[in-house]
Short mmCIF file of C-alpha atoms in Angstrom, two decimals:
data_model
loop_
_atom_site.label_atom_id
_atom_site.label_comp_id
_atom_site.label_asym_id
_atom_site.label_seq_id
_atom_site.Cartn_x
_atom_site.Cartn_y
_atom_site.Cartn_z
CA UNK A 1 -6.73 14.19 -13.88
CA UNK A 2 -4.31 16.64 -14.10
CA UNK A 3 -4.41 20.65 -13.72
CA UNK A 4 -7.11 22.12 -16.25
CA UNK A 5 -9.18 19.17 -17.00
CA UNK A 6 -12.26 18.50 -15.94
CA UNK A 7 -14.70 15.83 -16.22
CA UNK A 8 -16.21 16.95 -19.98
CA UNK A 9 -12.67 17.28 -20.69
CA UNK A 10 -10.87 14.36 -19.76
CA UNK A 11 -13.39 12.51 -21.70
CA UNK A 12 -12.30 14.23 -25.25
CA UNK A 13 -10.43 11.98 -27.27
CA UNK A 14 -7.45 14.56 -27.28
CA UNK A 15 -7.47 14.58 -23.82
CA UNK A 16 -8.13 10.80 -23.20
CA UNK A 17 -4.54 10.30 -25.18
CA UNK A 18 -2.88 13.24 -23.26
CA UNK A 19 -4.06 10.64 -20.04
CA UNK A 20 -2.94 7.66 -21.67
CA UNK A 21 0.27 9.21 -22.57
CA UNK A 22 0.83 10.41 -19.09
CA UNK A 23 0.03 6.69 -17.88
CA UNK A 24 2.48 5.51 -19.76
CA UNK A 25 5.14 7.72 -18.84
CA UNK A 26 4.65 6.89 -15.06
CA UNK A 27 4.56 2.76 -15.83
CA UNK A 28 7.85 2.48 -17.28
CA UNK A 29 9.41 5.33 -14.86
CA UNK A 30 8.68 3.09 -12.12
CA UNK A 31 9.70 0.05 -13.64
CA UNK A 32 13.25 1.96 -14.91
CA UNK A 33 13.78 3.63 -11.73
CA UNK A 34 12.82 0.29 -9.90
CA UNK A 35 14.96 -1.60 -12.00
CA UNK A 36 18.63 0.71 -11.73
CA UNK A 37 17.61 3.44 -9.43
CA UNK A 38 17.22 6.97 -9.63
CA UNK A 39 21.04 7.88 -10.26
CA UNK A 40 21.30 5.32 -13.36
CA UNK A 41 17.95 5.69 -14.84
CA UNK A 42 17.73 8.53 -17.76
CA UNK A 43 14.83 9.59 -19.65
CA UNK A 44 15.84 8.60 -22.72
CA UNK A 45 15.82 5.30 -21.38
CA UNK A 46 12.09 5.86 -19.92
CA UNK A 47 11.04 7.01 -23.22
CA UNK A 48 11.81 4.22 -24.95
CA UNK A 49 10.37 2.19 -22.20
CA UNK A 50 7.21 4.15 -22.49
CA UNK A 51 6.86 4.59 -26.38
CA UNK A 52 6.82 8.24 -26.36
CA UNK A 53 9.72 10.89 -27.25
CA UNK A 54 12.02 12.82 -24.99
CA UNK A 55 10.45 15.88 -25.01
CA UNK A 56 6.87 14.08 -24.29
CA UNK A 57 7.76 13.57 -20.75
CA UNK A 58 9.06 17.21 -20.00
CA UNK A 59 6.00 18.72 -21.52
CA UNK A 60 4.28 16.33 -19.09
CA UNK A 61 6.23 15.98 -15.89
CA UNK A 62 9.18 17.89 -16.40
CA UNK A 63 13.03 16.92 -15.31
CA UNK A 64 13.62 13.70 -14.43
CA UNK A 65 13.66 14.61 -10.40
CA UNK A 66 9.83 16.24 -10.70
CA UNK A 67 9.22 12.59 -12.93
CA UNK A 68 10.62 10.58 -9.85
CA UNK A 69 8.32 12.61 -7.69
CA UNK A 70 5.03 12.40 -9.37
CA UNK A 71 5.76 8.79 -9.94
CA UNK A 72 6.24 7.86 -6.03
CA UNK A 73 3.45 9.96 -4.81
CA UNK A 74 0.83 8.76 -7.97
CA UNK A 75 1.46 5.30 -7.55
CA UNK A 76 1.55 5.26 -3.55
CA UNK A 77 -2.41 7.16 -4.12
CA UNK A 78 -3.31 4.54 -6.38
CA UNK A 79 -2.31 1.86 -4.60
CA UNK A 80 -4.25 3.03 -1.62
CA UNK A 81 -6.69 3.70 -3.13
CA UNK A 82 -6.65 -0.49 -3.77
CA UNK A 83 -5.66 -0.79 -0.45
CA UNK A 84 -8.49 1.11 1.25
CA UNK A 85 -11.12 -0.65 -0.77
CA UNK A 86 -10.00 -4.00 1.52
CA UNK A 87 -11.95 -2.71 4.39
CA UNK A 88 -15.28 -3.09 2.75
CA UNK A 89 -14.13 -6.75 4.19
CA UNK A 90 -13.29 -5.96 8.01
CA UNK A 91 -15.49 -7.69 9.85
CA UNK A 92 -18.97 -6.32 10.41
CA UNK A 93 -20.08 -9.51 12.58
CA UNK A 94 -18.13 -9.42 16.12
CA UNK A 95 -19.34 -13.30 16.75
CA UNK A 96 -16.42 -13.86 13.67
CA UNK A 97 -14.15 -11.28 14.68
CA UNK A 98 -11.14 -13.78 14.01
CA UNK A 99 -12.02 -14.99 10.77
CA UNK A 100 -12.70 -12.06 9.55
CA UNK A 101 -9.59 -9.91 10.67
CA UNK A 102 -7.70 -13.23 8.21
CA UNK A 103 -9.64 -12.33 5.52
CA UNK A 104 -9.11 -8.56 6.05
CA UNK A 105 -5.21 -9.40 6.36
CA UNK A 106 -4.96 -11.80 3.52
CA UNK A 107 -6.73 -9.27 1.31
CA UNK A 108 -4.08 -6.29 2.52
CA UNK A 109 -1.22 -8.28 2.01
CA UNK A 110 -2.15 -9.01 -1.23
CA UNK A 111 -2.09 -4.98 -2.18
CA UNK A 112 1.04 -4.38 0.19
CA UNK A 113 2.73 -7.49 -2.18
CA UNK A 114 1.36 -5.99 -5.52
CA UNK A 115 4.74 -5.57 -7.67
CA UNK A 116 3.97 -1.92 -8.17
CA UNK A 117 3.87 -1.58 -4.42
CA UNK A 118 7.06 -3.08 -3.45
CA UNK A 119 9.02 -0.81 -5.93
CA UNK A 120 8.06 2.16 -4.24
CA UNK A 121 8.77 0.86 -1.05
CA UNK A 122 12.27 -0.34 -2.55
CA UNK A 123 12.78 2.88 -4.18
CA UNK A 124 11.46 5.35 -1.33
CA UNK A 125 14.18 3.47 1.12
CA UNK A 126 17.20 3.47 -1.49
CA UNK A 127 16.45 6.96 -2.01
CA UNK A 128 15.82 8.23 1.65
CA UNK A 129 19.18 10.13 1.68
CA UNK A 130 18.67 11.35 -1.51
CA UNK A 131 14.84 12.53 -1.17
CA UNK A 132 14.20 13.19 2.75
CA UNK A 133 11.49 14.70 2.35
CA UNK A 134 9.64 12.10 -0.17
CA UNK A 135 8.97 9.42 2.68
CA UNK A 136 6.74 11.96 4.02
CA UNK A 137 5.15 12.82 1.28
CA UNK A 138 4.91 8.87 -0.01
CA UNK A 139 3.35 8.17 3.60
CA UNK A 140 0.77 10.79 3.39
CA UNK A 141 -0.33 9.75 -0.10
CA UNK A 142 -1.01 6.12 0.88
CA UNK A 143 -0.39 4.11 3.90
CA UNK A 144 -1.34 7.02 6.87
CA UNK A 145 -4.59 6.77 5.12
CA UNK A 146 -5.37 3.39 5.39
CA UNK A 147 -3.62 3.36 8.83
CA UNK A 148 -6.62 6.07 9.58
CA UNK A 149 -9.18 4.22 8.36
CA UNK A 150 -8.65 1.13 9.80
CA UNK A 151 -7.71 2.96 13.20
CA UNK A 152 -11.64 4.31 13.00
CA UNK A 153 -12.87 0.71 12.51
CA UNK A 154 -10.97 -0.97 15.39
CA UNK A 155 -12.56 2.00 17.42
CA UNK A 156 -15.65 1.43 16.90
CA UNK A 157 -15.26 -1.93 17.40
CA UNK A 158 -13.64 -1.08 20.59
CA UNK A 159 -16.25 1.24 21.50
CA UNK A 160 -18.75 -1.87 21.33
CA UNK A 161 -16.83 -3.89 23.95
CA UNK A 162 -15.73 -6.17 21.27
CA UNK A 163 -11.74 -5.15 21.48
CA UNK A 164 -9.45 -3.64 24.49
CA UNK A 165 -7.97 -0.44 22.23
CA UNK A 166 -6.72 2.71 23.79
CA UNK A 167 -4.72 3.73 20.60
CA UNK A 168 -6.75 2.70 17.92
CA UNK A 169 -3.74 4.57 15.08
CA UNK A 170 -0.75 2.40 17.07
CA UNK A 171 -3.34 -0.25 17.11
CA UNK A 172 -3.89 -0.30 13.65
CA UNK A 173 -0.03 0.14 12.75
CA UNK A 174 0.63 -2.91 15.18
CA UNK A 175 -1.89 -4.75 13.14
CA UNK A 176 -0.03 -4.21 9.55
CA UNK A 177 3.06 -5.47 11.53
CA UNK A 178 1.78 -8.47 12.75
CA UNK A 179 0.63 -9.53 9.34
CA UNK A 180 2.92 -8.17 7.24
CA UNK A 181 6.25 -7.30 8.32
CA UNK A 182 7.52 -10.59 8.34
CA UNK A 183 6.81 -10.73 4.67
CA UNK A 184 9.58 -8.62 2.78
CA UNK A 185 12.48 -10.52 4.46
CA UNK A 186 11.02 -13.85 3.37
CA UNK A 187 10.34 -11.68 -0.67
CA UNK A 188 13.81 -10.35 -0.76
CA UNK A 189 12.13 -7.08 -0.65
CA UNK A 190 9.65 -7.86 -3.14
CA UNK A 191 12.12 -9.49 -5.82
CA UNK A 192 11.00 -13.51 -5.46
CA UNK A 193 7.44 -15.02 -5.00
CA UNK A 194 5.91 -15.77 -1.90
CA UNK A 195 4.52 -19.21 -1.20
CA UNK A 196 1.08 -18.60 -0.71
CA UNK A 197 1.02 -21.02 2.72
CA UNK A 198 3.91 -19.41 4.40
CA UNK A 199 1.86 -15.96 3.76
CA UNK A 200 -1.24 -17.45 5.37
CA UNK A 201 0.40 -18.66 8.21
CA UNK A 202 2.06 -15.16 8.90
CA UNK A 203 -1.69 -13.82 8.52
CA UNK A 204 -2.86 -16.42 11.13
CA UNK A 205 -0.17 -16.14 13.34
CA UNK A 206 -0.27 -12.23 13.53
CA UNK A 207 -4.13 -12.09 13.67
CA UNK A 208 -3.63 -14.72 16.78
CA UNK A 209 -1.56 -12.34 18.58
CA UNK A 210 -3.49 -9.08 17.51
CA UNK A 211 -6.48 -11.00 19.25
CA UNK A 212 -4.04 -12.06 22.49
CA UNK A 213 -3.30 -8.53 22.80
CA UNK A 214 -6.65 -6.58 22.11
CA UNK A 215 -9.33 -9.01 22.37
CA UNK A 216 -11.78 -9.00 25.19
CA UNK A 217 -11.04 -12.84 25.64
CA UNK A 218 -9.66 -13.11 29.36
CA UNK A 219 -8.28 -16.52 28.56
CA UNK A 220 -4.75 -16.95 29.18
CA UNK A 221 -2.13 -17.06 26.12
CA UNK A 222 -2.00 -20.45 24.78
CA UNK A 223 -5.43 -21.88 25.80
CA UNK A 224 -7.83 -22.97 22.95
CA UNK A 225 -9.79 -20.76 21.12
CA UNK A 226 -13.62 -21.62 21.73
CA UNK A 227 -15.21 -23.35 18.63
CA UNK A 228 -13.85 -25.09 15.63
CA UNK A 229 -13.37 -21.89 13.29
CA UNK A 230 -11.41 -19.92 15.69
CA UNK A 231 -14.28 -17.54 16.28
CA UNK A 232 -14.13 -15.11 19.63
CA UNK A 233 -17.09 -14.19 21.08
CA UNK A 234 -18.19 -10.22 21.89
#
């Protein structure tokens, strides 16, 4: 909702095509700028892409560099806002700790894969040198948020004697790694599908070592997991 509208407004057909309109403008930004960069991409070119005129987008969003801004920083929100909605599965049970950290993963890889998602990670690294200051802002807009929210979770979980966490923000960063950083070498950065078993045995593999590192299991690395669904006991 942008500045001046409110919720009686936004709801006025006018205003209802002003949102649309806006929308549009940021879908086929991203998908211009994702597509040749920031450098090559012009607004005339984004126009077209979006079905509006020229002049649409400046009385919008202004010059193309303002454009490239809001469209980073909007798209980062809403795909958080995806993103955060995954921890309504983090496991509330610790006697299935394991199983459900998987389904937790599986669920925020999924978001972190969305197409929309790797373009403005492709985008916010290409244009680092260009926009130093926009990885900041692109952070603060999505992923610290989630990183804080599941950093609370694994606290309190922690705080029950069902992990070993003394960091529960590195924790939860070291968590995202396990599961997912494998993931964009084996996508090209996002430009070729995944194959849907190689991405569940990252997830397995990184939840395995999550567990080694900050579960309260005082097994040694390698021995079996008690049970036949991989479950950890509090």
């Amino acid at each position: 909702m942008s500045v001046g509208e409110n919720e009686e407004t936004a709801g006025r057909p006018a205003d209802r095509g002003r949102l649309d309109k806006r929308r549009a403008i940021v879908e086929a930004a991203l998908r211009v700028f994702a597509q040749v960069g920031y450098a090559q991409a012009s607004l005339d070119v984004i126009a077209a892409e979006a079905g509006v005129s020229k002049p649409t987008i400046y009385n919008h969003l202004g010059s193309k560099e303002k454009l490239f801004r809001y469209v980073m920083t909007e798209t980062a929100a809403r795909s958080n806002a995806k993103t955060l909605d995954v921890l309504t599965a983090f496991p509330a049970d610790p006697g299935r700790l394991r199983p459900g950290l998987e389904d937790l993963a599986t669920k925020l890889v999924d978001c972190y894969c969305d197409e929309q998602s790797e373009a403005v990670r492709r985008l916010l690294y290409a244009e680092a040198v260009r926009f130093p200051d926009l990885f900041d802002a692109v952070r603060a807009s999505g992923p610290n948020q989630f990183t804080e929210a599941l950093a609370g979770r694994l606290a309190r979980l922690a705080n029950a004697g069902h992990l070993r966490v003394e960091d529960p923000v590195r924790a939860a960063n070291q968590f995202i790694a396990l599961v997912y950083d494998e993931l964009p070498g084996m996508s090209a950065l996002g430009t070729r599908p995944l194959d849907p078993e190689d991405v569940a045995k990252v997830v397995t593999a990184g939840v395995d070592t999550f567990l080694r590192a900050f579960g309260t299991d005082s097994r040694a690395p390698g021995a079996a997991a008690p049970g036949a669904d991989g479950e950890i006991s509090g």
